[in-house]
Coordinates of N, CA and C in Angstrom, one line a residue:
Chain H
A1135 N -27.0 69.8 59.0 CA -25.8 69.5 58.1 C -25.8 70.4 56.9
Q1136 N -24.6 70.8 56.5 CA -24.5 71.6 55.4 C -24.5 70.9 54.1
S1137 N -25.0 71.5 53.0 CA -25.0 70.8 51.7 C -25.0 71.8 50.6
V1138 N -24.5 71.4 49.4 CA -24.5 72.2 48.2 C -25.1 71.5 47.1
A1139 N -25.8 72.2 46.3 CA -26.4 71.5 45.1 C -26.0 72.3 43.8
Q1140 N -25.5 71.6 42.8 CA -25.3 72.2 41.5 C -26.2 71.4 40.6
P1141 N -27.3 72.1 40.2 CA -28.4 71.4 39.5 C -28.0 71.0 38.1
E1142 N -27.0 71.5 37.5 CA -26.7 71.2 36.1 C -25.4 70.4 36.0
D1143 N -25.5 69.2 35.4 CA -24.3 68.4 35.2 C -23.3 69.1 34.2
Q1144 N -23.9 69.7 33.2 CA -23.1 70.3 32.1 C -23.8 71.6 31.6
V1145 N -23.0 72.5 31.3 CA -23.4 73.8 30.7 C -22.7 74.0 29.4
N1146 N -23.4 74.2 28.3 CA -22.8 74.5 27.0 C -23.0 75.9 26.7
V1147 N -22.0 76.6 26.2 CA -22.1 78.0 25.9 C -21.1 78.3 24.7
A1148 N -21.5 79.2 23.9 CA -20.7 79.6 22.8 C -19.7 80.7 23.2
E1149 N -18.5 80.6 22.7 CA -17.5 81.6 23.0 C -18.0 83.0 22.8
G1150 N -17.7 83.8 23.8 CA -18.2 85.2 23.8 C -19.5 85.5 24.4
N1151 N -20.2 84.4 24.7 CA -21.6 84.5 25.3 C -21.4 84.5 26.8
P1152 N -22.4 85.0 27.6 CA -22.3 85.0 29.0 C -22.4 83.5 29.5
L1153 N -21.7 83.3 30.6 CA -21.7 82.0 31.3 C -22.2 82.1 32.7
T1154 N -23.1 81.2 33.0 CA -23.6 81.1 34.4 C -23.6 79.7 34.9
V1155 N -23.0 79.4 36.0 CA -23.0 78.1 36.7 C -23.8 78.2 38.0
K1156 N -24.8 77.4 38.2 CA -25.7 77.6 39.3 C -25.3 76.8 40.5
C1157 N -25.5 77.4 41.7 CA -25.2 76.7 43.0 C -26.2 77.2 44.0
T1158 N -26.8 76.2 44.8 CA -27.6 76.6 45.9 C -27.0 75.8 47.1
Y1159 N -27.3 76.4 48.3 CA -26.6 75.8 49.5 C -27.6 75.7 50.6
S1160 N -27.2 74.9 51.7 CA -28.0 74.8 52.9 C -27.1 74.7 54.0
V1161 N -27.2 75.6 55.0 CA -26.3 75.6 56.2 C -27.2 76.0 57.4
S1162 N -26.7 75.7 58.6 CA -27.4 76.1 59.8 C -27.0 77.5 60.3
G1163 N -25.8 77.9 59.9 CA -25.3 79.2 60.4 C -25.0 80.1 59.2
N1164 N -24.1 81.0 59.4 CA -23.7 81.9 58.3 C -22.8 81.1 57.3
P1165 N -23.2 81.2 56.0 CA -22.4 80.5 55.0 C -21.2 81.2 54.5
Y1166 N -20.1 80.4 54.3 CA -18.9 80.9 53.7 C -18.8 80.1 52.4
L1167 N -18.9 80.7 51.3 CA -19.1 80.1 50.0 C -17.9 80.3 49.1
F1168 N -17.5 79.2 48.3 CA -16.3 79.2 47.5 C -16.7 78.6 46.1
W1169 N -15.9 79.1 45.1 CA -15.9 78.4 43.8 C -14.5 78.0 43.5
Y1170 N -14.4 76.8 43.0 CA -13.2 76.2 42.5 C -13.4 75.7 41.1
V1171 N -12.3 75.7 40.3 CA -12.3 75.1 39.0 C -11.2 74.0 38.9
Q1172 N -11.6 72.9 38.2 CA -10.6 71.8 38.0 C -10.5 71.5 36.6
Y1173 N -9.2 71.5 36.1 CA -8.9 71.1 34.8 C -8.4 69.7 34.8
P1174 N -8.5 69.0 33.6 CA -8.2 67.6 33.6 C -6.8 67.3 34.2
N1175 N -6.8 66.2 35.1 CA -5.6 65.8 35.7 C -4.9 66.8 36.6
R1176 N -5.7 67.7 37.1 CA -5.2 68.8 38.0 C -6.0 68.9 39.2
G1177 N -5.4 69.5 40.2 CA -6.1 69.8 41.5 C -7.1 70.9 41.3
L1178 N -7.7 71.4 42.4 CA -8.7 72.4 42.3 C -8.0 73.8 42.4
Q1179 N -8.5 74.7 41.6 CA -7.9 76.1 41.6 C -9.0 77.0 42.2
F1180 N -8.6 77.8 43.2 CA -9.5 78.7 43.8 C -9.9 79.9 42.8
L1181 N -11.2 80.2 42.7 CA -11.7 81.3 41.9 C -12.1 82.5 42.7
L1182 N -12.9 82.3 43.7 CA -13.4 83.4 44.5 C -14.2 82.8 45.8
K1183 N -14.5 83.7 46.7 CA -15.2 83.3 47.9 C -16.1 84.5 48.4
Y1184 N -17.1 84.1 49.1 CA -18.0 85.1 49.8 C -17.9 84.7 51.3
I1185 N -17.5 85.8 52.1 CA -17.5 85.6 53.5 C -18.6 86.5 54.1
T1186 N -18.5 87.8 53.8 CA -19.4 88.8 54.3 C -19.3 90.0 53.4
G1187 N -20.2 90.9 53.5 CA -20.1 92.2 52.8 C -20.9 92.2 51.5
D1188 N -20.3 92.8 50.5 CA -20.9 93.0 49.2 C -21.4 91.7 48.6
N1189 N -22.6 91.6 48.1 CA -23.2 90.4 47.6 C -22.5 90.0 46.3
L1190 N -21.9 90.9 45.6 CA -21.3 90.6 44.3 C -19.8 90.5 44.6
V1191 N -19.3 89.3 44.3 CA -17.9 89.0 44.6 C -17.1 88.8 43.3
K1192 N -16.0 89.5 43.1 CA -15.2 89.4 41.9 C -14.0 88.5 42.2
G1193 N -13.7 87.6 41.2 CA -12.6 86.7 41.4 C -11.6 86.7 40.3
S1194 N -10.9 85.6 40.2 CA -9.9 85.4 39.2 C -10.4 85.2 37.8
Y1195 N -9.6 85.5 36.7 CA -9.9 85.2 35.3 C -11.3 85.8 34.9
G1196 N -11.7 86.9 35.5 CA -12.9 87.6 35.0 C -14.2 87.0 35.6
F1197 N -14.1 86.0 36.5 CA -15.3 85.4 37.1 C -15.8 86.3 38.2
E1198 N -17.1 86.2 38.4 CA -17.8 86.8 39.6 C -18.9 85.9 40.0
A1199 N -19.4 86.2 41.3 CA -20.5 85.4 41.8 C -21.4 86.3 42.6
E1200 N -22.6 86.0 42.6 CA -23.6 86.8 43.3 C -24.2 86.0 44.5
F1201 N -24.1 86.4 45.7 CA -24.6 85.8 46.9 C -26.1 86.3 47.0
N1202 N -27.0 85.4 47.1 CA -28.4 85.7 47.4 C -28.9 85.0 48.6
K1203 N -29.0 85.7 49.7 CA -29.4 85.0 50.9 C -30.8 84.4 50.9
S1204 N -31.8 85.2 50.3 CA -33.2 84.8 50.3 C -33.4 83.6 49.4
Q1205 N -32.6 83.4 48.4 CA -32.7 82.3 47.5 C -31.6 81.2 47.8
T1206 N -30.8 81.4 48.8 CA -29.7 80.6 49.2 C -28.9 80.1 48.0
S1207 N -28.5 81.1 47.2 CA -27.8 80.8 46.0 C -26.5 81.5 45.9
F1208 N -25.6 81.0 45.1 CA -24.3 81.6 44.9 C -23.8 81.3 43.5
H1209 N -24.5 81.8 42.5 CA -24.2 81.5 41.1 C -22.9 82.2 40.6
L1210 N -22.2 81.4 39.8 CA -20.9 81.9 39.2 C -21.2 82.4 37.8
K1211 N -20.6 83.6 37.5 CA -20.9 84.2 36.2 C -19.6 84.7 35.6
K1212 N -19.7 84.7 34.2 CA -18.6 85.4 33.5 C -19.3 86.1 32.3
P1213 N -19.0 87.3 32.1 CA -19.8 88.0 31.0 C -19.5 87.5 29.6
S1214 N -18.3 87.1 29.3 CA -17.9 86.6 28.0 C -17.0 85.4 28.1
A1215 N -17.5 84.2 27.8 CA -16.8 83.0 28.0 C -15.7 82.8 27.0
L1216 N -14.6 82.1 27.4 CA -13.5 81.7 26.5 C -13.5 80.2 26.4
V1217 N -13.0 79.7 25.3 CA -12.8 78.3 25.1 C -12.0 77.7 26.2
S1218 N -11.0 78.4 26.7 CA -10.1 78.0 27.8 C -10.9 77.9 29.2
D1219 N -12.1 78.4 29.2 CA -12.9 78.3 30.5 C -13.5 76.9 30.6
S1220 N -13.4 76.1 29.5 CA -14.0 74.7 29.6 C -13.2 73.9 30.6
A1221 N -14.0 73.4 31.6 CA -13.4 72.8 32.8 C -14.6 72.3 33.7
L1222 N -14.2 71.7 34.8 CA -15.2 71.3 35.8 C -15.2 72.3 37.0
Y1223 N -16.4 72.8 37.3 CA -16.5 73.8 38.3 C -17.2 73.3 39.5
F1224 N -16.7 73.6 40.7 CA -17.2 73.1 42.0 C -17.6 74.3 42.9
C1225 N -18.8 74.3 43.4 CA -19.2 75.2 44.5 C -19.0 74.5 45.8
A1226 N -18.6 75.2 46.8 CA -18.4 74.6 48.1 C -18.8 75.6 49.2
V1227 N -19.2 75.0 50.4 CA -19.6 75.8 51.5 C -18.9 75.4 52.7
R1228 N -18.5 76.4 53.6 CA -17.8 76.1 54.8 C -18.7 76.7 55.9
D1229 N -19.2 75.9 56.8 CA -20.1 76.3 57.9 C -19.4 76.1 59.2
K1230 N -19.1 77.2 59.9 CA -18.3 77.1 61.1 C -19.1 76.2 62.1
A1231 N -20.4 76.2 62.1 CA -21.1 75.4 63.0 C -20.9 73.9 62.8
A1232 N -20.4 73.6 61.6 CA -20.2 72.2 61.2 C -18.7 71.9 61.2
G1233 N -17.9 72.7 61.7 CA -16.4 72.5 61.6 C -15.8 73.3 60.5
N1234 N -14.6 72.9 60.1 CA -13.9 73.7 59.1 C -13.9 73.0 57.7
K1235 N -14.6 71.9 57.6 CA -14.6 71.2 56.3 C -15.3 72.0 55.2
L1236 N -14.8 71.8 54.0 CA -15.5 72.3 52.8 C -16.4 71.2 52.4
T1237 N -17.7 71.5 52.1 CA -18.6 70.6 51.5 C -18.8 71.0 50.1
F1238 N -18.6 70.1 49.2 CA -18.6 70.4 47.7 C -19.9 69.9 47.1
G1239 N -20.3 70.6 46.0 CA -21.3 70.1 45.2 C -20.8 69.1 44.2
G1240 N -21.6 68.5 43.4 CA -21.2 67.4 42.5 C -20.4 67.9 41.3
G1241 N -20.4 69.2 41.1 CA -19.6 69.7 40.0 C -20.5 70.0 38.8
T1242 N -20.1 71.0 38.0 CA -20.7 71.3 36.7 C -19.7 71.4 35.6
R1243 N -19.8 70.6 34.6 CA -18.9 70.6 33.5 C -19.3 71.7 32.5
V1244 N -18.4 72.6 32.3 CA -18.6 73.7 31.3 C -17.9 73.4 30.0
L1245 N -18.6 73.5 28.9 CA -18.1 73.3 27.6 C -18.3 74.6 26.8
V1246 N -17.2 75.3 26.5 CA -17.3 76.5 25.7 C -16.9 76.2 24.3
K1247 N -17.8 76.4 23.3 CA -17.6 76.0 21.9 C -17.1 77.3 21.1
P1248 N -16.2 77.1 20.2 CA -15.7 78.3 19.5 C -16.8 78.8 18.5
Chain X
E24 N 0.1 78.2 40.0 CA 0.4 77.1 40.9 C 0.3 77.6 42.4
T25 N -0.2 76.7 43.2 CA -0.5 77.1 44.6 C 0.7 76.9 45.5
G26 N 1.7 76.1 45.2 CA 2.8 75.9 46.1 C 2.5 74.6 47.0
V27 N 1.3 74.0 46.8 CA 1.0 72.8 47.5 C 1.5 71.6 46.6
T28 N 2.3 70.7 47.2 CA 2.8 69.6 46.4 C 2.4 68.3 47.1
Q29 N 2.1 67.3 46.2 CA 1.7 66.0 46.7 C 2.6 64.9 46.0
S30 N 2.8 63.8 46.8 CA 3.5 62.7 46.2 C 3.0 61.4 46.7
P31 N 3.0 60.3 45.9 CA 3.4 60.3 44.5 C 2.2 60.9 43.7
T32 N 2.4 61.0 42.4 CA 1.4 61.4 41.4 C 0.4 60.4 41.2
H33 N 0.9 59.2 41.0 CA 0.0 58.0 40.7 C 0.5 56.8 41.6
L34 N -0.4 55.9 41.9 CA -0.1 54.8 42.7 C -1.0 53.7 42.4
I35 N -0.5 52.5 42.3 CA -1.3 51.3 42.1 C -1.1 50.3 43.2
K36 N -2.1 49.9 43.9 CA -2.0 49.0 45.0 C -3.0 47.8 44.8
T37 N -2.9 46.8 45.6 CA -3.9 45.7 45.6 C -4.7 45.7 46.9
R38 N -5.8 45.1 46.9 CA -6.7 45.0 48.0 C -6.0 44.5 49.2
G39 N -6.2 45.1 50.4 CA -5.6 44.7 51.6 C -4.2 45.3 51.9
Q40 N -3.6 46.0 50.9 CA -2.4 46.6 51.2 C -2.6 48.0 51.9
Q41 N -1.5 48.6 52.3 CA -1.5 49.9 53.0 C -0.8 50.9 52.1
V42 N -1.2 52.1 52.2 CA -0.6 53.2 51.4 C -0.4 54.5 52.2
T43 N 0.7 55.2 51.9 CA 0.9 56.5 52.5 C 1.1 57.5 51.4
L44 N 0.3 58.6 51.6 CA 0.3 59.7 50.6 C 0.9 60.9 51.4
R45 N 1.6 61.7 50.7 CA 2.3 62.9 51.3 C 1.9 64.2 50.7
C46 N 1.9 65.2 51.5 CA 1.5 66.6 51.1 C 2.5 67.6 51.8
S47 N 3.0 68.5 51.0 CA 3.7 69.6 51.5 C 2.9 70.9 51.3
S48 N 2.6 71.6 52.4 CA 1.7 72.7 52.4 C 2.5 73.9 51.8
Q49 N 1.7 74.9 51.4 CA 2.2 76.2 50.9 C 3.0 76.8 52.0
S50 N 4.1 77.5 51.7 CA 4.9 78.1 52.7 C 4.1 79.1 53.6
G51 N 4.3 78.9 54.9 CA 3.6 79.8 55.8 C 2.2 79.2 56.3
H52 N 1.7 78.2 55.6 CA 0.4 77.7 56.0 C 0.5 76.7 57.1
N53 N -0.5 76.7 58.0 CA -0.4 75.8 59.2 C -1.5 74.7 59.3
T54 N -2.3 74.7 58.3 CA -3.4 73.7 58.3 C -3.5 72.9 57.0
V55 N -3.7 71.6 57.1 CA -3.8 70.8 56.0 C -5.1 70.0 56.1
S56 N -5.8 70.0 55.0 CA -7.1 69.2 54.9 C -6.9 68.2 53.8
W57 N -7.5 67.0 54.0 CA -7.4 65.9 53.0 C -8.9 65.6 52.5
Y58 N -8.9 65.4 51.2 CA -10.2 65.1 50.5 C -10.0 63.9 49.6
Q59 N -11.1 63.1 49.5 CA -11.2 62.0 48.5 C -12.1 62.4 47.4
Q60 N -11.7 62.3 46.1 CA -12.5 62.6 45.0 C -12.7 61.4 44.1
A61 N -13.8 60.7 44.3 CA -14.1 59.6 43.4 C -14.4 60.1 42.0
L62 N -14.3 59.2 41.0 CA -14.5 59.6 39.6 C -15.9 60.2 39.4
G63 N -16.0 61.4 38.8 CA -17.3 61.9 38.5 C -18.0 62.6 39.7
Q64 N -17.3 62.7 40.8 CA -18.0 63.3 42.0 C -17.2 64.5 42.6
G65 N -17.8 65.2 43.5 CA -17.1 66.3 44.2 C -16.2 65.7 45.3
P66 N -15.2 66.5 45.7 CA -14.3 66.0 46.8 C -15.1 65.8 48.1
Q67 N -14.7 64.8 48.8 CA -15.3 64.5 50.1 C -14.3 64.7 51.2
F68 N -14.6 65.4 52.3 CA -13.7 65.7 53.4 C -13.3 64.5 54.2
I69 N -12.0 64.2 54.3 CA -11.6 63.1 55.1 C -11.3 63.6 56.5
F70 N -10.3 64.5 56.7 CA -10.0 65.1 58.0 C -9.1 66.3 57.7
Q71 N -8.9 67.0 58.8 CA -8.0 68.3 58.8 C -7.1 68.2 60.0
Y72 N -5.9 68.8 59.7 CA -4.9 68.9 60.8 C -4.6 70.4 60.9
Y73 N -4.7 70.9 62.1 CA -4.4 72.3 62.5 C -3.3 72.3 63.5
R74 N -2.1 72.8 63.2 CA -1.0 72.9 64.1 C -0.7 71.5 64.7
E75 N -0.7 70.5 63.9 CA -0.3 69.1 64.3 C -1.4 68.3 65.0
E76 N -2.6 68.9 65.2 CA -3.7 68.2 65.9 C -4.8 68.0 64.9
E77 N -5.5 66.8 65.0 CA -6.6 66.6 64.2 C -7.7 67.6 64.6
N78 N -8.3 68.2 63.6 CA -9.3 69.3 63.8 C -10.5 69.1 63.0
G79 N -11.1 67.9 63.1 CA -12.3 67.6 62.4 C -12.1 66.4 61.5
R80 N -13.1 65.6 61.3 CA -13.0 64.4 60.6 C -14.4 64.2 59.9
G81 N -14.3 63.7 58.6 CA -15.5 63.4 57.9 C -15.9 62.0 58.1
N82 N -16.8 61.5 57.3 CA -17.4 60.2 57.5 C -16.5 59.1 56.8
F83 N -15.4 58.9 57.4 CA -14.4 57.9 56.9 C -14.0 57.0 58.0
P84 N -13.8 55.7 57.7 CA -13.5 54.7 58.8 C -12.1 55.0 59.4
P85 N -11.8 54.4 60.5 CA -10.5 54.6 61.2 C -9.3 54.1 60.4
R86 N -9.5 53.3 59.4 CA -8.4 52.8 58.6 C -7.8 54.0 57.8
F87 N -8.5 55.1 57.8 CA -7.9 56.3 57.2 C -7.4 57.1 58.4
S88 N -6.1 57.3 58.4 CA -5.5 58.1 59.5 C -4.4 59.1 58.9
G89 N -4.0 60.0 59.7 CA -3.1 61.0 59.2 C -2.1 61.5 60.3
L90 N -1.2 62.3 59.8 CA -0.3 63.0 60.6 C 0.0 64.4 60.1
Q91 N 0.4 65.3 61.0 CA 1.0 66.5 60.5 C 2.2 66.8 61.3
F92 N 3.3 67.1 60.5 CA 4.6 67.3 61.1 C 4.9 68.7 61.5
P93 N 5.9 69.0 62.3 CA 6.2 70.3 62.8 C 6.4 71.3 61.6
N94 N 6.8 70.9 60.5 CA 6.9 71.8 59.3 C 5.6 72.0 58.6
Y95 N 4.5 71.4 59.1 CA 3.2 71.4 58.7 C 2.9 70.6 57.4
S96 N 3.9 69.8 57.0 CA 3.6 68.8 55.9 C 2.7 67.7 56.6
S97 N 2.2 66.9 55.7 CA 1.2 65.9 56.3 C 1.3 64.6 55.5
E98 N 0.8 63.6 56.1 CA 0.6 62.3 55.5 C -0.8 61.8 55.7
L99 N -1.3 61.1 54.7 CA -2.5 60.3 54.8 C -2.2 58.9 54.7
N100 N -2.6 58.1 55.6 CA -2.4 56.6 55.6 C -3.7 55.9 55.5
V101 N -3.7 54.9 54.6 CA -4.9 54.1 54.4 C -4.5 52.6 54.6
N102 N -5.1 52.0 55.6 CA -4.8 50.5 55.8 C -5.9 49.7 55.1
A103 N -5.6 48.4 54.9 CA -6.5 47.4 54.4 C -7.3 48.0 53.2
L104 N -6.6 48.4 52.2 CA -7.2 49.0 51.0 C -8.4 48.2 50.4
E105 N -9.4 48.9 50.0 CA -10.6 48.3 49.4 C -10.7 48.9 48.0
L106 N -11.4 48.2 47.1 CA -11.5 48.6 45.7 C -12.1 50.0 45.7
D107 N -13.1 50.3 46.6 CA -13.7 51.6 46.6 C -12.8 52.8 47.0
D108 N -11.6 52.4 47.5 CA -10.7 53.5 47.9 C -10.0 54.1 46.6
S109 N -10.2 53.5 45.5 CA -9.7 54.1 44.2 C -10.3 55.5 44.0
A110 N -9.4 56.5 43.9 CA -9.9 57.9 43.8 C -8.7 58.8 43.7
L111 N -9.0 60.1 43.5 CA -8.0 61.1 43.5 C -8.0 61.7 44.9
Y112 N -6.8 61.7 45.6 CA -6.7 62.2 46.9 C -6.1 63.6 46.9
L113 N -6.8 64.5 47.4 CA -6.4 65.9 47.3 C -6.0 66.4 48.7
C114 N -5.0 67.2 48.8 CA -4.7 67.9 50.1 C -4.8 69.4 49.8
A115 N -5.2 70.1 50.8 CA -5.3 71.5 50.7 C -4.7 72.2 51.9
S116 N -4.0 73.3 51.7 CA -3.4 73.9 52.9 C -4.0 75.3 53.0
S117 N -4.0 75.8 54.2 CA -4.5 77.2 54.5 C -3.8 77.7 55.7
L118 N -3.8 79.1 55.8 CA -3.3 79.7 56.9 C -4.4 80.1 57.8
D119 N -4.7 79.3 58.8 CA -5.9 79.5 59.7 C -5.4 80.2 61.0
R120 N -6.1 81.3 61.2 CA -5.7 82.1 62.4 C -6.2 81.5 63.7
T121 N -7.3 80.7 63.6 CA -7.8 79.9 64.7 C -8.2 78.6 64.2
A122 N -8.6 77.7 65.1 CA -9.1 76.4 64.7 C -10.4 76.4 64.0
S123 N -11.1 77.5 64.0 CA -12.4 77.6 63.3 C -12.4 78.7 62.3
S124 N -11.3 78.8 61.6 CA -11.2 79.9 60.6 C -11.9 79.6 59.3
T125 N -12.0 80.7 58.5 CA -12.6 80.6 57.2 C -11.7 80.9 56.1
D126 N -10.4 80.7 56.3 CA -9.4 81.1 55.3 C -9.5 80.1 54.1
T127 N -9.1 80.6 53.0 CA -9.2 79.9 51.7 C -8.2 78.7 51.8
Q128 N -8.7 77.5 51.3 CA -7.9 76.3 51.2 C -7.4 76.3 49.7
Y129 N -6.1 76.0 49.6 CA -5.4 75.9 48.3 C -5.0 74.5 48.1
F130 N -5.4 74.0 47.0 CA -5.2 72.5 46.7 C -4.0 72.2 45.9
G131 N -3.5 71.0 46.2 CA -2.4 70.4 45.5 C -3.0 69.7 44.3
P132 N -2.1 69.1 43.4 CA -2.5 68.4 42.2 C -3.2 67.1 42.4
G133 N -3.0 66.5 43.6 CA -3.6 65.2 43.9 C -2.7 64.0 43.7
T134 N -3.1 62.9 44.3 CA -2.5 61.6 44.1 C -3.6 60.7 43.6
R135 N -3.4 60.1 42.4 CA -4.4 59.2 41.8 C -4.1 57.8 42.4
L136 N -4.9 57.2 43.2 CA -4.8 55.9 43.8 C -5.7 54.9 43.0
T137 N -5.1 53.8 42.6 CA -5.9 52.7 42.0 C -5.7 51.5 42.8
V138 N -6.8 50.9 43.2 CA -6.7 49.7 44.0 C -7.3 48.5 43.2
L139 N -6.4 47.5 42.9 CA -6.8 46.4 42.1 C -7.2 45.2 42.9

């Protein structure tokens, strides 16, 4: 069975500082990994995905993520956080061996302070 | 905005009632997936429809059922509502080239269901 873990319920960072949101995964086959962001009373917005190829994936709004197969991780990063980045972030995995469903982590709340 | 729309935005029902939620997929997309997001949790996969056929189901009882129409819009039906069905229901659409594709799912804003 596929699973995703986001070990931090909340991450606090000062505006302008680097932001990292951690994600580890477990799948039986090749992982297809996604990051989404959710603002209050809104649906999930797609940020980026890793399917194959370069381990460093660049996405929307200046976010990037690094795929590390040996550590089964896919951490989300942003070099300089903005107050507007404060939101709920979800990591998800899609394993073809388990069908087409997305399996989500529990989410990490990011709070960027001015 | 993703172009995925859901209706209604909010809904209040009582235990034992039935509810129908609707989703219009992004133009050109042929696959709709439904998720339940309880308060403080990540979304949980309910089921997926690919070209009008169910294409995978999560760990939800049969009282959760769905449809996909020829225009690829979709409905989620829940019978015999229970208090624990209170959640945000999200639909996501994607353009899947096959039934086992890895294309990105784009989410709608969700329907907030409250069961009293």
